[in-house]
Short mmCIF file of C-alpha atoms and ligand atoms in Angstrom, two decimals:
data_model
loop_
_atom_site.label_atom_id
_atom_site.label_comp_id
_atom_site.label_asym_id
_atom_site.label_seq_id
_atom_site.Cartn_x
_atom_site.Cartn_y
_atom_site.Cartn_z
CA MET A 1 157.53 116.43 161.45
CA ALA A 2 158.91 115.19 158.61
CA LYS A 3 159.85 111.47 158.67
CA ASN A 4 163.41 110.29 157.91
CA TYR A 5 164.05 107.22 156.01
CA GLU A 6 167.21 105.55 156.11
CA GLY A 7 168.64 102.10 154.99
CA ILE A 8 170.14 99.98 157.90
CA LEU A 9 173.57 98.39 157.41
CA ILE A 10 172.12 94.92 158.46
CA GLY A 11 172.37 92.55 155.72
CA GLN A 12 170.83 89.29 157.21
CA GLY A 13 168.00 87.93 154.82
CA LEU A 14 168.98 89.86 152.13
CA LYS A 15 170.53 88.31 149.13
CA PHE A 16 173.35 89.74 146.71
CA VAL A 17 174.94 88.88 143.30
CA VAL A 18 178.42 90.37 142.77
CA ILE A 19 179.50 90.53 139.13
CA VAL A 20 183.23 90.81 138.91
CA SER A 21 185.15 91.32 135.57
CA ARG A 22 188.15 89.17 134.86
CA PHE A 23 189.87 91.89 132.94
CA ASN A 24 192.67 93.66 135.14
CA GLU A 25 191.88 90.39 137.72
CA LEU A 26 194.71 91.31 139.59
CA ILE A 27 192.71 94.19 140.94
CA THR A 28 189.26 92.93 140.61
CA ALA A 29 190.05 89.78 142.75
CA LYS A 30 190.63 92.16 145.62
CA LEU A 31 187.43 94.18 145.11
CA LEU A 32 185.69 91.06 145.39
CA GLU A 33 187.34 89.88 148.60
CA GLY A 34 186.50 93.48 149.82
CA ALA A 35 182.96 93.30 148.97
CA ARG A 36 182.63 89.58 150.41
CA ASP A 37 184.07 91.05 153.42
CA ALA A 38 181.74 93.91 153.83
CA LEU A 39 178.86 91.85 153.09
CA LEU A 40 179.65 88.91 155.51
CA ARG A 41 180.61 91.60 158.34
CA HIS A 42 177.10 92.99 157.93
CA GLY A 43 175.53 89.91 158.51
CA VAL A 44 174.43 88.46 155.05
CA ASN A 45 174.73 84.67 155.10
CA GLU A 46 177.34 83.09 153.03
CA GLU A 47 174.82 81.16 151.22
CA ASP A 48 173.14 84.50 149.89
CA ILE A 49 175.98 85.50 148.03
CA ASP A 50 176.39 84.51 144.30
CA VAL A 51 179.31 85.71 142.29
CA VAL A 52 179.41 85.83 138.67
CA TRP A 53 182.41 86.51 136.35
CA THR A 54 182.47 88.41 133.10
CA PRO A 55 185.04 88.56 130.70
CA GLY A 56 185.70 92.47 130.95
CA CYS A 57 183.59 95.38 132.52
CA LEU A 58 181.67 96.08 128.97
CA GLU A 59 180.03 92.89 129.72
CA ILE A 60 179.02 93.92 133.03
CA PRO A 61 175.75 95.89 132.06
CA LEU A 62 173.93 92.70 130.28
CA MET A 63 174.81 90.47 133.07
CA ALA A 64 173.39 92.98 135.60
CA LYS A 65 170.07 92.97 133.43
CA LYS A 66 169.77 89.25 133.57
CA LEU A 67 170.46 88.86 136.96
CA ALA A 68 168.33 91.84 137.92
CA GLU A 69 165.35 90.28 135.89
CA ILE A 70 165.60 87.06 137.84
CA GLY A 71 164.13 88.89 140.58
CA LYS A 72 166.13 86.75 143.25
CA TYR A 73 168.41 89.22 144.53
CA ASN A 74 167.96 92.64 146.60
CA SER A 75 170.73 94.12 144.89
CA VAL A 76 173.51 93.68 142.25
CA VAL A 77 177.11 94.96 142.88
CA CYS A 78 179.14 95.30 139.90
CA LEU A 79 182.78 95.30 140.17
CA GLY A 80 185.57 95.86 137.57
CA ALA A 81 188.70 98.25 136.89
CA VAL A 82 189.48 100.16 134.11
CA ILE A 83 193.28 101.37 133.84
CA ARG A 84 193.42 103.86 131.19
CA GLY A 85 196.80 103.27 130.34
CA GLY A 86 195.80 99.59 129.49
CA THR A 87 194.26 99.61 126.01
CA SER A 88 193.26 102.71 123.45
CA HIS A 89 189.58 102.03 123.93
CA SER A 90 189.75 102.24 127.74
CA GLU A 91 187.54 105.53 127.74
CA TYR A 92 185.10 104.01 125.93
CA VAL A 93 184.81 100.79 128.22
CA ALA A 94 184.69 103.10 131.18
CA SER A 95 181.96 105.18 130.00
CA GLU A 96 179.76 102.59 128.51
CA VAL A 97 179.77 100.47 131.74
CA ASN A 98 179.07 103.51 133.73
CA ARG A 99 176.17 104.52 131.45
CA GLY A 100 175.09 100.76 131.49
CA ILE A 101 174.86 100.10 135.18
CA GLY A 102 173.00 103.21 135.44
CA LYS A 103 170.30 102.31 132.98
CA VAL A 104 170.21 98.90 134.27
CA SER A 105 169.21 100.09 137.69
CA LEU A 106 166.69 102.40 136.85
CA ASP A 107 165.01 99.78 134.19
CA ALA A 108 165.01 97.28 136.68
CA GLY A 109 164.18 99.29 139.66
CA LEU A 110 166.81 97.66 141.81
CA PRO A 111 170.26 98.72 143.34
CA VAL A 112 172.76 97.98 140.72
CA ILE A 113 175.70 99.19 142.53
CA GLN A 114 178.87 100.59 140.72
CA GLY A 115 182.02 99.11 141.93
CA ILE A 116 184.19 100.01 138.89
CA ILE A 117 187.59 101.55 139.52
CA THR A 118 188.62 103.86 136.96
CA ALA A 119 192.49 104.50 137.45
CA ASP A 120 195.38 106.33 134.84
CA THR A 121 197.82 103.57 136.34
CA LEU A 122 198.08 100.20 137.68
CA GLU A 123 199.54 101.89 140.92
CA GLN A 124 196.41 104.40 141.42
CA ALA A 125 194.01 101.01 140.78
CA ILE A 126 196.08 99.21 143.49
CA GLN A 127 195.38 102.39 145.86
CA ARG A 128 191.56 101.71 145.34
CA GLU A 129 191.57 98.50 145.91
CA GLY A 130 192.70 98.60 149.62
CA ALA A 131 196.13 100.21 149.78
CA LYS A 132 195.23 103.47 150.91
CA GLU A 133 191.89 104.93 149.64
CA GLY A 134 189.91 102.01 151.23
CA ASN A 135 188.36 99.00 149.18
CA LYS A 136 185.83 100.15 146.48
CA GLY A 137 184.32 96.67 146.42
CA PHE A 138 183.70 97.13 150.02
CA ALA A 139 182.17 100.37 149.89
CA ALA A 140 179.88 99.37 147.00
CA ALA A 141 178.87 96.53 148.88
CA VAL A 142 177.97 98.47 151.93
CA SER A 143 176.00 100.77 149.65
CA ALA A 144 174.10 97.64 148.27
CA ILE A 145 173.21 96.60 151.81
CA GLU A 146 171.87 100.39 152.61
CA MET A 147 169.84 100.81 149.31
CA ALA A 148 168.21 97.29 149.53
CA ASN A 149 167.05 97.83 153.28
CA LEU A 150 166.13 101.53 151.93
CA LEU A 151 164.12 100.27 149.47
CA LYS A 152 162.36 97.67 151.99
CA ALA A 153 161.76 100.66 154.19
CA LEU A 154 159.88 102.45 151.65
CA GLN A 155 157.54 99.82 150.55
N1 INI B 201 188.01 95.72 130.46
C1 INI B 201 188.04 96.11 131.52
O1 INI B 201 187.56 95.43 132.61
N2 INI B 201 188.85 96.99 131.94
C2 INI B 201 189.94 97.62 131.06
O2 INI B 201 190.39 98.58 131.28
C3 INI B 201 189.68 97.36 129.63
N3 INI B 201 190.43 97.93 128.53
O3 INI B 201 190.91 98.99 128.99
O4 INI B 201 190.26 97.66 127.59
C4 INI B 201 188.55 96.20 129.38
N4 INI B 201 188.26 95.85 128.16
C5 INI B 201 187.68 94.48 127.57
C6 INI B 201 186.23 94.76 127.44
O5 INI B 201 185.61 95.21 128.77
C7 INI B 201 185.41 93.84 127.11
O6 INI B 201 185.50 92.52 127.82
C8 INI B 201 186.16 93.36 125.84
O7 INI B 201 186.20 94.72 124.85
C9 INI B 201 185.35 92.43 124.73
O8 INI B 201 183.93 92.80 124.61
#
């Protein structure tokens, strides 16, 4: 019979770092709140959560790479907000940050979780940080716990 592997949603004993972008801080501060809430409510100890702020989303992949290399964390959670109406190079920012986070995760062999909101308008972004569509920071943190435990289960 096939054996199923799943990541449990118990965070006790796991260490996380949340990278959060200051750009669009109105939104990203709420994503951070959601991520912290999820980690704490799933049993992660307060002292096992580090938070690192970057100027914008574009700086997140490098920071994620450096933090993954330290070897201290079970997962890195990346939070940011790209609002298309914001500046002309928002498309570039969105695609680079997604590509970068994916690459860091594969290179490091560590769950580096993408919690970047992309939205056409500020209003749409607000929906995604807790108003109607749930908080993407919360969801990203839950994925981080699940993936960290799944990797442990497979080791
Ligand atoms: N950074 C973001 O986090 N979100 C954005 O929407 C955004 N836009 O649209 O420009 C943005 N730009 C800044 C970028 O991340 C860098 O911090 C900046 O280019 C300096 O490298």
